[in-house]
Amino acid sequence: MSEAHDHGLPPKSSVSRWFLTTNHKDIGVLYLVTALFFLVFGGLLALLFRLELITPGADLLGSLGYNQAVSTHGLLMVFWFISPFAFGFANYVVPLQIGADDLAFPRLNALSYWLYLFSGVLMGVSFFQGSTFAGGWTMYAPLNTPAYIPGEGLGATSVVLALIMFTAAVTLGSVNFLTTMYRMRAEGLRMRDIPIFSLSINLTVWMMLFAFAALLAALMILTSDHILGTTYFQFANDGSTLATDADNPGASLLWAHLFWFFGHPEVYIVFFPALGVMAECFQTFTGRRLVGRKWFIISMVLVAIQSFAVWMHHMFLTGINLPIKTIFMATTIGISLPFDLMVFSLIYTMAKGRVRFTTPFLFSLGALILFIVGGITGVFLGAIVLDYQFRGTYWVVAHFHYVMVSGATALFGGLYYWYPKITGKMYDETLGKIHFATYFVGFNLLYFPMFVAWETPRRVFEYSQDLQIWHSMATVGGFILGASMLIMFYNLFVSLWRGEDVGDNPWAYATTAEWAVSSPPPLENFPGVPTYADGSLSFMDDEEVARRTSGPGGSGVAADGGTAADGGTASVTTAATATPATPAHEAAGEEHASHASFWPFLVSLGGFVAFLGLSGVRTGSVVYVSMAAVGGLVTVGSLFGMTREPFHAPEMPIAERWPFASVEKMKLGMWTFLASDIVLFGAFIGSYAFVRVAYGWSEWHHDLIPAEHVTMPGLINTYLLLTSSFLVVLAMVAAERESKKGTTAALAGTFALGVGFLINKGIEWNHLFHISTEMFPNGWNLSTNIASSTFYLTTGLHGAHVTIGLLICAYMTYRAWTGAYQGDDRAIEYFGLYWHFVDIVWLFLFPLFYIL
Amino acid sequence: MDWKGYTVIYVVLFVFATAQAVVEFVGIVDSAYWLAFGIIMVLSVVKAVGVAAYYQHLRWEPRAVTYLVLGGTVAALALTAAAAYSIV
Ligand SMILES: [Cu+2]
């Protein structure tokens, strides 16, 4: 490609390109390659324990080895393979399909990728810390707590931290994709008109935004149990009587609730992108528009919403009451109905069109068939009485592999489908078909016998002798499935050189916008600003854009706050360095967007080192402690570097932005992030309410909380935070009036009040740690009881938010003092959104933890 | 909104926070716990809505931003309520 246009980005043949790039297509490729690596990693583990299962008993891996292999296989496939694989396509294809030149926050996108990669590396490292996590991919309590983990359990802590890092990547990604899809659609492209794959990604990121926040809460609490010594998921606190749950009766169920509130939407998070690929392939290779497209979309929206109201079908065998089980059985049966509609829509599309049996189509069709089997067998599990029988058996294993791996099947179809677009070369069709045939046979030989041998208990290596034949078949199937993937790797690798060159569009009936540009597309994607204003895709040149945006009511011009701004709380301050609204002809020009930054890689590297250090700080080892400190410094330092780096990601001069037309991208990004933060805090407060209800709401205060825990410090802190919020809005007023003194003073006041808040809290905590009363002779600290755990951790999370806010506030005070923000209060407004949110959270923590 | 409007909101928030503490100091929490619970939580909700509507300017943003915030809130409340109900 034309390297002159690569804007400081080295060519693709250079290694440094891949560390620097922020371009969505490069990052898409990085995601795809990395995800395939984790597929191989997780797949080899699966082959290992399939070998183990040829005969009952753990004679190959040993029992701990078996448990580690099974747990890691599950975690890797669910988190590190399948979703990131889908997001490789999402990265590459979504901007092209909606007419954007990149994602809204390109550096944030690179940061997502590197966090993902390093979280996976941390997973790998955990094997070398004695042993990795071995308690199953659902990580049920209390088997996920240190007291129940063999050895020191540092590897298990690393796994939890790796998941946190992964979740951070996902949350940033969700914010980024949502902002992109609501701010950067080509003119004339209504939400309902965007291609079905992009639509499936849109719904997926919506689910991610909320579901992963709940998972993050669960993981942060678990980390705290591991490192800080809180006791959310532990039954007893004295370390000797582990068998009783009298002190904390909610422990085990709390994890199940948090995990499955995330876990069920996760099924659709995994499956929706696959559904999007299937719909695209069915349309392209039957030459038909999706039959009942509107209803297909409505079904997907319904499922996405309802997915948050079915989670307790994973808990039918726990102590939850019968009425709630019945309700969740009903919602579960309800959620299967929209899927029927989608399946029939795909079948009718096929029946009405003329099918071309290419490799992508075969994989899509195969996925549909496997999904139907997986779906029907899932209905069994959704019925309470049947679930009593099937829970904990291989029926579950077979069912969810039919569902999840059918998703993977469709995504492999997607890989063949977009391979020519990404590489400019055609793969070998014959080898592709051979791959599909072997894959399909291997798949069914692997998973179908599990239905037959359903009485095998799940997660263990022991099973009845007379089921051995089925397990042997499954093992053979596993190896065939694995071998089939080698055919794909060979085919795609060799075709990079030997494949025929393809033009823009090798598929006769592909109509989406990614096929309207060259293969691979140029760095800036389109030859001009895309528009669908007259019904089909065309491109506006600079002149036309300038004419359209300069005239009276040139509504399309985005007030551009994005010069160095790249989303996230850490860099919100930089919006202020934005140049005033760029002239339209410049904004539309291709010369000015930045594409290279080294900071995302450094931030993630620092995060990796810090987390690895954190996994071992409880041992007091100098190595671990210094890694945590150095890693933390590198992270904060690189975030600061990223904030200071001039990076230009212009908003599109003309775009379709319903329903967020007047909410510019930094603001939308911030609000989206806050929405997920609401769920994070909501899950923390919900956890508190849950364990308190489990313990007995009224007895809680009397039994577990010392009289020294009084209202006054909380009330004072409420006043401090309210006043600081007031000062932030005054800073906005002052900035608008161009009063440098006023702005600086108000921000400095905010900072001082925030510091006061932390000091007051410090004094209070210190006092409570060291009380000595009849009830609490050794103080009231994090490990004292479940009430102290919830108090310190929930208000501590809030305190951490205050601290982050203060770092930003200090920086902004300095900037205001040097004359920034005058006449442009947007940066202060965005910081304010965050700060007021932290204030609002406290408005609930105060009564819940100090009064009631 | 100008500084006068912001100040009015601030005063209201300050008074409501004090009122919450007063509910405890006069002993309603001990004598009629669930009444106190109701009063205090309603006051918190009113304060939160005030901050969001005026300080975070939700009143002047497109309704879609409010729906975004409500989406997160409803998800969190659904989790809390259903989980708590499942064990009573
Ligand atoms: Cu489920």
mmCIF file with all atom_site columns, C-alpha atoms and ligand atoms in Angstrom, chain A residues 260 263-264 267 310 313-314, ligand 1:
data_model
loop_
_atom_site.group_PDB
_atom_site.id
_atom_site.type_symbol
_atom_site.label_atom_id
_atom_site.label_alt_id
_atom_site.label_comp_id
_atom_site.label_asym_id
_atom_site.label_entity_id
_atom_site.label_seq_id
_atom_site.pdbx_PDB_ins_code
_atom_site.Cartn_x
_atom_site.Cartn_y
_atom_site.Cartn_z
_atom_site.occupancy
_atom_site.B_iso_or_equiv
_atom_site.pdbx_formal_charge
_atom_site.auth_seq_id
_atom_site.auth_comp_id
_atom_site.auth_asym_id
_atom_site.auth_atom_id
_atom_site.pdbx_PDB_model_num
ATOM   1 C  CA . TRP A 1 260 ? -24.394 -16.071 36.360 1.00 0.00 ? 260 TRP A CA 1
ATOM   2 C  CA . GLY A 1 263 ? -22.646 -15.723 32.683 1.00 0.00 ? 263 GLY A CA 1
ATOM   3 C  CA . HIS A 1 264 ? -25.915 -16.026 30.903 1.00 0.00 ? 264 HIS A CA 1
ATOM   4 C  CA . VAL A 1 267 ? -23.626 -17.005 26.192 1.00 0.00 ? 267 VAL A CA 1
ATOM   5 C  CA . VAL A 1 310 ? -32.692 -15.756 33.099 1.00 0.00 ? 310 VAL A CA 1
ATOM   6 C  CA . HIS A 1 313 ? -31.626 -21.312 35.641 1.00 0.00 ? 313 HIS A CA 1
ATOM   7 C  CA . HIS A 1 314 ? -28.014 -22.081 36.498 1.00 0.00 ? 314 HIS A CA 1
HETATM 8 CU CU . CU  C 2 .   ? -27.860 -19.638 31.035 1.00 0.00 ? 1   CU  C CU 1
#
